[in-house]
Coordinates of C-alpha atoms and ligand atoms in Angstrom, one line a residue:
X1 CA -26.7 10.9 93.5
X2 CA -25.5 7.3 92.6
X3 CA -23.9 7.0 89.2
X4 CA -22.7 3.8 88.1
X5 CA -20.6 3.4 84.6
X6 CA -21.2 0.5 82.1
X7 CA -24.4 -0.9 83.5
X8 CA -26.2 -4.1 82.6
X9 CA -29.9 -3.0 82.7
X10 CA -31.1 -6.5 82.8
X11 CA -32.1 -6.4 86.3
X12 CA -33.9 -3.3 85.6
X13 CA -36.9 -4.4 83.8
X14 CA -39.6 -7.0 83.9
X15 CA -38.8 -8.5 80.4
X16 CA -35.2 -9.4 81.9
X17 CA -33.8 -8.6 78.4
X18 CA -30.0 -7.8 78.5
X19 CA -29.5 -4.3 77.1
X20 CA -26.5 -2.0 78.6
X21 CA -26.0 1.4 79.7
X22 CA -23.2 3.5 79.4
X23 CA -23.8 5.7 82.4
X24 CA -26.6 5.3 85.0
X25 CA -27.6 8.2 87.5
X26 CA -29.9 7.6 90.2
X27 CA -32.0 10.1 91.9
X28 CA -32.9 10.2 95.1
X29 CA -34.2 13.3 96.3
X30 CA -35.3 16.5 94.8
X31 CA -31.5 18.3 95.4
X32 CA -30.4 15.5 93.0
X33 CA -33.3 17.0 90.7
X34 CA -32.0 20.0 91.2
X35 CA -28.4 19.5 89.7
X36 CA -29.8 18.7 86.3
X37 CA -30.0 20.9 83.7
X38 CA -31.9 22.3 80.0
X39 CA -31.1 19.9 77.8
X40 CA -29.3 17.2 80.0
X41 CA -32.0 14.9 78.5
X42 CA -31.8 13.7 74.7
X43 CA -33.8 11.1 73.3
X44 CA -33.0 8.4 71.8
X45 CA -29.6 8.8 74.2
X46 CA -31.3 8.9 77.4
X47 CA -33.8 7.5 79.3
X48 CA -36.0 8.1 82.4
X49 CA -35.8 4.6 84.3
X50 CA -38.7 3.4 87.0
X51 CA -39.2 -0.2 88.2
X52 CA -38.8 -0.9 83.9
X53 CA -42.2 -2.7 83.6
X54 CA -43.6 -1.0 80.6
X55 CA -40.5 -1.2 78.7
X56 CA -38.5 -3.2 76.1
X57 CA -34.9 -2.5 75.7
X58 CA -34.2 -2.8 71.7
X59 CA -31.4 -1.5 71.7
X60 CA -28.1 -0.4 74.2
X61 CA -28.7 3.0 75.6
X62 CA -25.7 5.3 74.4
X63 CA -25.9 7.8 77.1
X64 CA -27.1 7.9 80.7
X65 CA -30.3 6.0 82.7
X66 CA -31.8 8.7 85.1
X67 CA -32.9 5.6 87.8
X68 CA -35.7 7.3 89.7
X69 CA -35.4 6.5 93.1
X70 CA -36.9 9.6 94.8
X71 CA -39.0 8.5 97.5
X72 CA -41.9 9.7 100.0
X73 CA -45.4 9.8 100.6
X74 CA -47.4 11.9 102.7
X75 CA -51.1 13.7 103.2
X76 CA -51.7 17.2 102.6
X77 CA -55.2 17.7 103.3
X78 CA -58.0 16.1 104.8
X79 CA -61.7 17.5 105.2
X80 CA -63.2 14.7 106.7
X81 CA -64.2 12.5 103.7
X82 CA -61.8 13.6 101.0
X83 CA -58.0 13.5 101.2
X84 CA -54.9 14.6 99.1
X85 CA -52.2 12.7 99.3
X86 CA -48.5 13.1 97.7
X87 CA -46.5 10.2 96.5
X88 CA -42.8 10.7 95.0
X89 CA -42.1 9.2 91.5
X90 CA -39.6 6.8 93.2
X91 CA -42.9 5.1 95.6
X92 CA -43.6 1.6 95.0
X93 CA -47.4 1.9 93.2
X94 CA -48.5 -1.0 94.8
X95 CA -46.9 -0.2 98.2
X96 CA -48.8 3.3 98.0
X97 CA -52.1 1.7 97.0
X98 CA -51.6 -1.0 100.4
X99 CA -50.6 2.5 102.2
X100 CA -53.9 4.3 101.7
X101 CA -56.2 1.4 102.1
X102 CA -54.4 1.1 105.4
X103 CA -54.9 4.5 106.6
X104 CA -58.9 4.4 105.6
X105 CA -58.8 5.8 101.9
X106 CA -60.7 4.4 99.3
X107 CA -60.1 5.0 94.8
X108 CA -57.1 3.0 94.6
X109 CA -58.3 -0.5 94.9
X110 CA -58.9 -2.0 91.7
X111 CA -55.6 -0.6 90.8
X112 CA -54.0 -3.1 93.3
X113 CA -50.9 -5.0 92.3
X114 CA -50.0 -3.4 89.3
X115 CA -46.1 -3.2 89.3
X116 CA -43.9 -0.1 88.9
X117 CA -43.5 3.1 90.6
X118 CA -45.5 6.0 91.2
X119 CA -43.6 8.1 89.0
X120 CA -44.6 6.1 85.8
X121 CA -48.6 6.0 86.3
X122 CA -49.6 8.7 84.6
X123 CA -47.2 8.0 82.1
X124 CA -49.7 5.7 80.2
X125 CA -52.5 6.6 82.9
X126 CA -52.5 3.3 84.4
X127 CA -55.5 1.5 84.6
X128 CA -57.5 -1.9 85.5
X129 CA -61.2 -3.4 86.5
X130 CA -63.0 0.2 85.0
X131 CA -60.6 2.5 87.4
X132 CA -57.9 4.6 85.2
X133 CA -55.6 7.4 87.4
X134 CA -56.6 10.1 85.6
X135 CA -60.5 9.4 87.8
X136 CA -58.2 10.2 91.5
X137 CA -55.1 12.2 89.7
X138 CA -55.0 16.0 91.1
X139 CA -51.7 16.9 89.9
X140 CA -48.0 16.3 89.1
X141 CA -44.8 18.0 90.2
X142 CA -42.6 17.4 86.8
X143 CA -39.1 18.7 85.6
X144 CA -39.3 20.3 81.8
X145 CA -36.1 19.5 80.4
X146 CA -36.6 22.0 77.9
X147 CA -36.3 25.2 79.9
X148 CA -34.6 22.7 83.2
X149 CA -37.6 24.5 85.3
X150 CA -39.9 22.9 87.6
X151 CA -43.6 22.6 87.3
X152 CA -47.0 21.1 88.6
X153 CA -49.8 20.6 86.0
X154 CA -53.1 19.9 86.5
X155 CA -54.8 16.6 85.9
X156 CA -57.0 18.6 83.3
X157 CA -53.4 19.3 81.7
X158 CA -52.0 15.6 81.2
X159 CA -54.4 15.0 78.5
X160 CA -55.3 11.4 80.0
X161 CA -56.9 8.7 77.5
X162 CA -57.3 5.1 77.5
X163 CA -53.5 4.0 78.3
X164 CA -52.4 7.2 77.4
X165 CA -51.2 10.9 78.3
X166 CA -49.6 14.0 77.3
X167 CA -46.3 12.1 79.0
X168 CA -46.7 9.2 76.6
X169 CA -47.6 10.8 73.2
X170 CA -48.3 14.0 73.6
X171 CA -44.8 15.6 74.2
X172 CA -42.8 12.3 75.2
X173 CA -39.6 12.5 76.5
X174 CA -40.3 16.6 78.1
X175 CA -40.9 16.1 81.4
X176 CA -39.1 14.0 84.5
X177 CA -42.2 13.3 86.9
X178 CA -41.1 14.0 90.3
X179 CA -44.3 13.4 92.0
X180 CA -48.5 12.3 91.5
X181 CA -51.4 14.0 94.0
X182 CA -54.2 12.0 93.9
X183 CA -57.7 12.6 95.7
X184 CA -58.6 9.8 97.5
X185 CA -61.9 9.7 99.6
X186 CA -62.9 7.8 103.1
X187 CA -66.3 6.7 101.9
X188 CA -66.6 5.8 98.4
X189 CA -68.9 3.1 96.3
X190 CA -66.4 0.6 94.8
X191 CA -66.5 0.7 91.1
X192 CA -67.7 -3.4 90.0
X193 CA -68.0 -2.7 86.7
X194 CA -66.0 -5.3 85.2
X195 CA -68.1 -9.0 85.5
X196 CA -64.8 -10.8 86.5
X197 CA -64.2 -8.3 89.6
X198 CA -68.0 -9.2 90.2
X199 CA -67.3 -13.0 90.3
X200 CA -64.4 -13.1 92.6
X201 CA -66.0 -11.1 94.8
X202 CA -69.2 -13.7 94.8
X203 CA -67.1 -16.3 95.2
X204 CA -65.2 -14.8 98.2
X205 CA -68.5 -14.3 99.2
X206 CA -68.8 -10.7 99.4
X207 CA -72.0 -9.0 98.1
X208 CA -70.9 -5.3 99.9
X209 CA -67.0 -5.5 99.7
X210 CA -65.3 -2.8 101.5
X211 CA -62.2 -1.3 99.6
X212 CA -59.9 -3.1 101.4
X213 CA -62.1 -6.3 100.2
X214 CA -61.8 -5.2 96.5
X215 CA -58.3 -4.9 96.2
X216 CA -58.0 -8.2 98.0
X217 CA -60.0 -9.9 95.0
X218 CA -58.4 -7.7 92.5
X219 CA -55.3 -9.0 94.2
X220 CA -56.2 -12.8 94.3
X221 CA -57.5 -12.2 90.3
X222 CA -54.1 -11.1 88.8
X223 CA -52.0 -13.3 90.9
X224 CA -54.2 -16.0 89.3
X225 CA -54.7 -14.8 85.8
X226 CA -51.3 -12.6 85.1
X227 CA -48.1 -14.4 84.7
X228 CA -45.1 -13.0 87.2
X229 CA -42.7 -11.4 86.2
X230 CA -40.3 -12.7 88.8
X231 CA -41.1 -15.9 87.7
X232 CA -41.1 -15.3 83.7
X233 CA -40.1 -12.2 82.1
X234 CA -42.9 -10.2 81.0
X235 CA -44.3 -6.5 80.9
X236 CA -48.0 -7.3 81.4
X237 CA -50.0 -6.5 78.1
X238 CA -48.0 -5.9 75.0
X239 CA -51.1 -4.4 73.3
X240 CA -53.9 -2.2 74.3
X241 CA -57.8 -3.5 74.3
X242 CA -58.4 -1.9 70.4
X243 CA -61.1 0.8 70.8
X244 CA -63.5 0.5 67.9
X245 CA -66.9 2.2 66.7
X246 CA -69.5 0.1 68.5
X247 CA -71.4 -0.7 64.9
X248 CA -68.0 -2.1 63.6
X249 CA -67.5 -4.1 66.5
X250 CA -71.0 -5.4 66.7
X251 CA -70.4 -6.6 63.0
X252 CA -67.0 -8.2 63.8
X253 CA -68.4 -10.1 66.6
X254 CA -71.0 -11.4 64.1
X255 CA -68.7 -12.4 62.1
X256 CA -66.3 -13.8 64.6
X257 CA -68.9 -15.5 67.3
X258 CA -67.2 -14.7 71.0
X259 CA -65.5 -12.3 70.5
X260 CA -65.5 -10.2 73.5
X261 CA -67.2 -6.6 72.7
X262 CA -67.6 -3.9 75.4
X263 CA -69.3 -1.0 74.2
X264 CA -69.1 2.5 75.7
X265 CA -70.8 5.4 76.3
X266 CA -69.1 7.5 73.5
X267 CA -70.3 5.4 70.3
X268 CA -66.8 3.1 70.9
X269 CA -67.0 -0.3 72.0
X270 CA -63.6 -2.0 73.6
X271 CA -62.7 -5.2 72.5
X272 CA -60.4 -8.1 73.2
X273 CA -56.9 -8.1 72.0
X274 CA -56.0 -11.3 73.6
X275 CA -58.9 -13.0 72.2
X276 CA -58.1 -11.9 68.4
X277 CA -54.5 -13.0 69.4
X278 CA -55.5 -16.8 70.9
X279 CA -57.8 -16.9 67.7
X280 CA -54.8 -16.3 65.6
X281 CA -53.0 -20.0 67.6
X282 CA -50.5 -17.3 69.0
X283 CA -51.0 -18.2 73.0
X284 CA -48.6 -20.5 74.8
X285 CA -46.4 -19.8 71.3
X286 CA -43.1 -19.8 71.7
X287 CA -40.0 -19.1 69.1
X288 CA -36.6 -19.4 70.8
X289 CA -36.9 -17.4 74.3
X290 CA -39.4 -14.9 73.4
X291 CA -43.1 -16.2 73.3
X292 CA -46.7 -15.9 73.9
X293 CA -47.7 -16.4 77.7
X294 CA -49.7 -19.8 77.4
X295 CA -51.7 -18.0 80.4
X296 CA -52.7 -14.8 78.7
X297 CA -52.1 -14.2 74.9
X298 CA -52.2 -10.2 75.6
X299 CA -48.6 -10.6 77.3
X300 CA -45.4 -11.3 75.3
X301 CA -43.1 -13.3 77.3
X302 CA -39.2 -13.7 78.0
X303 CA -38.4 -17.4 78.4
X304 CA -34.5 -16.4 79.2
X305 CA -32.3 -14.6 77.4
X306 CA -34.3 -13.4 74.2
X307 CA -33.4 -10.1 73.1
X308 CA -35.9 -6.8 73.1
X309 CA -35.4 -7.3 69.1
X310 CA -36.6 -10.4 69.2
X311 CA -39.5 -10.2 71.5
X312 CA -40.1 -7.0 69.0
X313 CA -40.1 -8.7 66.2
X314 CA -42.7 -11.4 67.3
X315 CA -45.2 -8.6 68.7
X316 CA -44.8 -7.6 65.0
X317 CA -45.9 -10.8 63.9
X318 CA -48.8 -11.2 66.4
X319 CA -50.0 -7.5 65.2
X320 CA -49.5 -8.5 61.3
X321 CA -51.9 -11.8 61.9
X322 CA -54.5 -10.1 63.9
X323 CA -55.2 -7.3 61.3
X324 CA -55.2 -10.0 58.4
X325 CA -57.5 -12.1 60.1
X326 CA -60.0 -9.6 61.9
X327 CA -58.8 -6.4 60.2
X328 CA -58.1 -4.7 63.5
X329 CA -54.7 -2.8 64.2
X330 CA -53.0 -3.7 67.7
X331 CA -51.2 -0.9 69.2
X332 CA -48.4 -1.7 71.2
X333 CA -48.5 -0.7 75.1
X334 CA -44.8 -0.8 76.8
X335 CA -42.6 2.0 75.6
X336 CA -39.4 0.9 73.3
X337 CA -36.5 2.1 73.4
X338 CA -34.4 2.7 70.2
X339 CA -31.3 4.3 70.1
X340 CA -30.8 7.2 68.0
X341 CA -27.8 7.1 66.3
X342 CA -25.0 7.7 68.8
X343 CA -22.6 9.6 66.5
X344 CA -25.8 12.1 66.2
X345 CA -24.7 13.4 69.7
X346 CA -21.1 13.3 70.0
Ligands
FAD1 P1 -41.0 2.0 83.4 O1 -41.3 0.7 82.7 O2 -39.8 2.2 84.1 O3 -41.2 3.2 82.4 C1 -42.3 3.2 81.5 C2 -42.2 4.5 80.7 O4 -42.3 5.6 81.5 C3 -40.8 4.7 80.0 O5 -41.0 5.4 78.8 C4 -40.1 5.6 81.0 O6 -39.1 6.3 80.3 C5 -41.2 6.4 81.5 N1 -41.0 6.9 82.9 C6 -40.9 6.1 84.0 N2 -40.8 6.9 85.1 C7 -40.8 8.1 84.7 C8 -40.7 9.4 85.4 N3 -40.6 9.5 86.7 N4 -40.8 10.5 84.6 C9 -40.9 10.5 83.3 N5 -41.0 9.3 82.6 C10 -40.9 8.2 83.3 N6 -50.3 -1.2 83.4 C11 -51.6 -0.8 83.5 O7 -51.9 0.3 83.2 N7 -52.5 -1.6 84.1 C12 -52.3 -2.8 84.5 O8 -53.2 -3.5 85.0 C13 -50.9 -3.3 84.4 N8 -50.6 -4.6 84.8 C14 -49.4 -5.1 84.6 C15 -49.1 -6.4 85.0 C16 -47.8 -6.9 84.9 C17 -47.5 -8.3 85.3 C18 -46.8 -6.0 84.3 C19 -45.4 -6.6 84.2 C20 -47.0 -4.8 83.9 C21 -48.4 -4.3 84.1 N9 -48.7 -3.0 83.7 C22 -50.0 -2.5 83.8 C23 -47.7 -2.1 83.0 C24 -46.8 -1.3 84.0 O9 -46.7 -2.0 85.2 C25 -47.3 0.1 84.3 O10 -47.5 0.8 83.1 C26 -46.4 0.9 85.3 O11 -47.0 2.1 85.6 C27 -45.0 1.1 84.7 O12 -44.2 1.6 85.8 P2 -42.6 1.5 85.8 O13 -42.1 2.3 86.9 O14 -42.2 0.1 85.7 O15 -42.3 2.3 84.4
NAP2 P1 -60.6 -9.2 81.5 O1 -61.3 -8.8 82.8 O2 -60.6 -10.6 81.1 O3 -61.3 -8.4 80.3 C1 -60.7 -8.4 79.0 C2 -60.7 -7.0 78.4 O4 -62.0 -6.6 78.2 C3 -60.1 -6.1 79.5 O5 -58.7 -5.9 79.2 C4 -61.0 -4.9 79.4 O6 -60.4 -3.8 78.7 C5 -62.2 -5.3 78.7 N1 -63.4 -5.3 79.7 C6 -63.7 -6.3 80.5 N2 -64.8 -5.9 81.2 C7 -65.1 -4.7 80.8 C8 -66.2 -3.8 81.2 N3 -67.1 -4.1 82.1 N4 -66.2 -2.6 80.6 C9 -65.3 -2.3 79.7 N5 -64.3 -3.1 79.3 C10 -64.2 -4.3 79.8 O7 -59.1 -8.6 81.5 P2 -57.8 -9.0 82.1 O8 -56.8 -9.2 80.9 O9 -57.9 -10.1 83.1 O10 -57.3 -7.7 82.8 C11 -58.1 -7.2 83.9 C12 -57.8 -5.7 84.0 O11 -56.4 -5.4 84.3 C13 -58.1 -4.9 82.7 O12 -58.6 -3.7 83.0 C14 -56.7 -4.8 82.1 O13 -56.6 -3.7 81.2 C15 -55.8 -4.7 83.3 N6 -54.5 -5.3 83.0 C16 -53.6 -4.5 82.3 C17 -52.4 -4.9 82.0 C18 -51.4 -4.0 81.4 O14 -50.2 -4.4 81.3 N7 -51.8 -2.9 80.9 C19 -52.0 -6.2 82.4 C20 -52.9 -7.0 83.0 C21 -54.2 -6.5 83.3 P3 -59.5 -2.7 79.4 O15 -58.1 -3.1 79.2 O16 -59.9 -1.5 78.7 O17 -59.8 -2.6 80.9

């Protein structure tokens, strides 16, 4: 196990916000797992680390960064069509996505280039273009820092929901996900539910795209649409799609011509936080080094060296204007993370 002292943390998430660390452990296999202990883990003093893409540093963290670096991937079974496969938390997502399409497996396509490891996916069960994880997730192998035992619960168990899990807001800060089995299939039909998935693959001129083809226009789409983070410091969308009863939303977009409703199956209609936002003259905004992508007004962005504060308190401002103007409340996406008071835990 690494374990580094008085650590910068900038290079360990997307934003690129400078935030420190007073210890920083990194695990890299499952005997590293195995020296931790009940109650090594206390929030608001420590954090569980991945490739730090859904995250905004607000304050220093006071105690130690578990950096999960635990890595492998294999299959377990395979009867022909269907297949379980095992990725551990430390997995690149997108290099395990690339990884099944390359051995035949279809399900993870439109979940193509999304940064981050495999550890953190069914944190907020990751989704994009109508696939979420929680459709392909079997299990995951986690570490219950409460009673410092090891378990697998069943997808059933994670209590999945539109950005969401039992990880996230259920019990947050409980478990250490160790690894993700997903059920993956050899013949599948691609899901093209989403119009702009639709286009790209028209204009790539592909009427029965294979899954290798899908993730290749889901691919070309975000590189296209999504500002990178290696270029400008962001954590993809600061806010979820606001899920709304489909009357309510039908009225707002009466009221508000364009804006983009999506009704559901379950009486709930999705609808667009970045339009709201763009409406509100937030995109391409920017107040010293934190701002509004001019590309996409659903991502906060980190021009250089803004703080997580400030990026914070902006998001605030973005959420305060949207609910005046349209009545709707935006609810963040990335975790924060805020310090309990250090002198709680000495
Ligand atoms: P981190 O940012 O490191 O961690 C996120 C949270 O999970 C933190 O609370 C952390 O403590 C916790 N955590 C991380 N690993 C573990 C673990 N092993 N055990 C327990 N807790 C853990 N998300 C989507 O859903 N769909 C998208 O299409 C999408 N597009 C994006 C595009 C861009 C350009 C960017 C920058 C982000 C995007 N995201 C998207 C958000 C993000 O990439 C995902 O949520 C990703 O799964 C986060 O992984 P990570 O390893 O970077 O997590
Ligand atoms: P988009 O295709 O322009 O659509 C705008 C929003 O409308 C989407 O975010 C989506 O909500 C919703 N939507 C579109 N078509 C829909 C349909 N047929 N059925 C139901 N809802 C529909 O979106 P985008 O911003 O370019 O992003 C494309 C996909 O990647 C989306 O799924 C988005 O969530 C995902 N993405 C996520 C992040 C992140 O950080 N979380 C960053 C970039 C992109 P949903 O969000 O519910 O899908």
């Amino acid at each position: 196990m690494k374990r580094l002292e008085q650590v910068s943390l900038r290079a360990f998430n997307t934003f690129g916000t400078e935030a420190r660390a007073r210890r920083l452990l990194q695990l890299e296999s499952l005997d590293d797992v195995n020296q931790l202990g009940s109650g090594d883990f206390r929030p608001g003093f420590d954090l569980v680390l991945g490739g730090g893409s859904n995250l905004l540093f607000v304050d220093d963290v006071p105690g130690t960064v578990y950096l999960n670096r635990i890595r492998g991937r294999r299959l377990l079974e395979d009867d022909g069509d269907s297949v379980l496969i095992e990725a551990a938390a430390g997995e690149s997502w997108h290099e395990l996505v690339c990884w099944s399409l390359d051995q035949g497996f279809s399900g993870l396509e439109n979940l193509s280039l999304i940064p981050g490891l495999a550890g953190a996916a069914p944190m907020q069960n990751i989704g994009a273009y109508g696939v979420e994880l929680s459709d392909l997730l079997d299990s995951v192998l986690v570490f219950d820092w409460h009673s410092g035992q090891g378990l697998r619960l069943a997808s059933r168990d994670c209590h999945f929901s539109y950005r969401d899990s039992r990880f996230k807001s259920g019990e947050p800060e409980r478990f250490l996900i160790l690894s993700c089995r997903l059920r993956l299939h050899r013949t599948r039909e691609p899901v093209l539910s989403y119009a702009g998935l639709r286009e790209e693959l028209d204009t790539m001129g592909l009427s029965a795209p294979s899954a290798r083809e899908v993730s290749a226009a889901v691919i070309r789409l975000r590189q296209r649409k999504l500002p990178n983070p290696e270029l400008i410091g962001n954590a993809g969308s600061f806010f979820k799609n606001p899920r709304i009863p489909t009357d309510q939303a039908e009225a707002l977009q009466m009221e508000h011509k364009g804006l983009p409703v999506h009704p559901g199956d379950d009486g709930q209609a999705r609808i667009s936080a970045a339009w709201m936002i763009e409406q509100c003259g937030w995109k391409g905004y920017r107040e010293g080094d934190a701002g509004v992508s001019a590309q996409h007004a659903l991502v906060l962005v980190n021009h250089g060296t803004a703080h997580g504060r400030e990026i914070l308190a902006l998001s605030r401002r973005i959420a305060d204007s949207v609910l005046e103007r349209f009545g709707v409340e935006l609810e963040r996406e990335p975790a924060l993370f805020i310090a309990a008071d250090p002198a709680a835990h000495a």
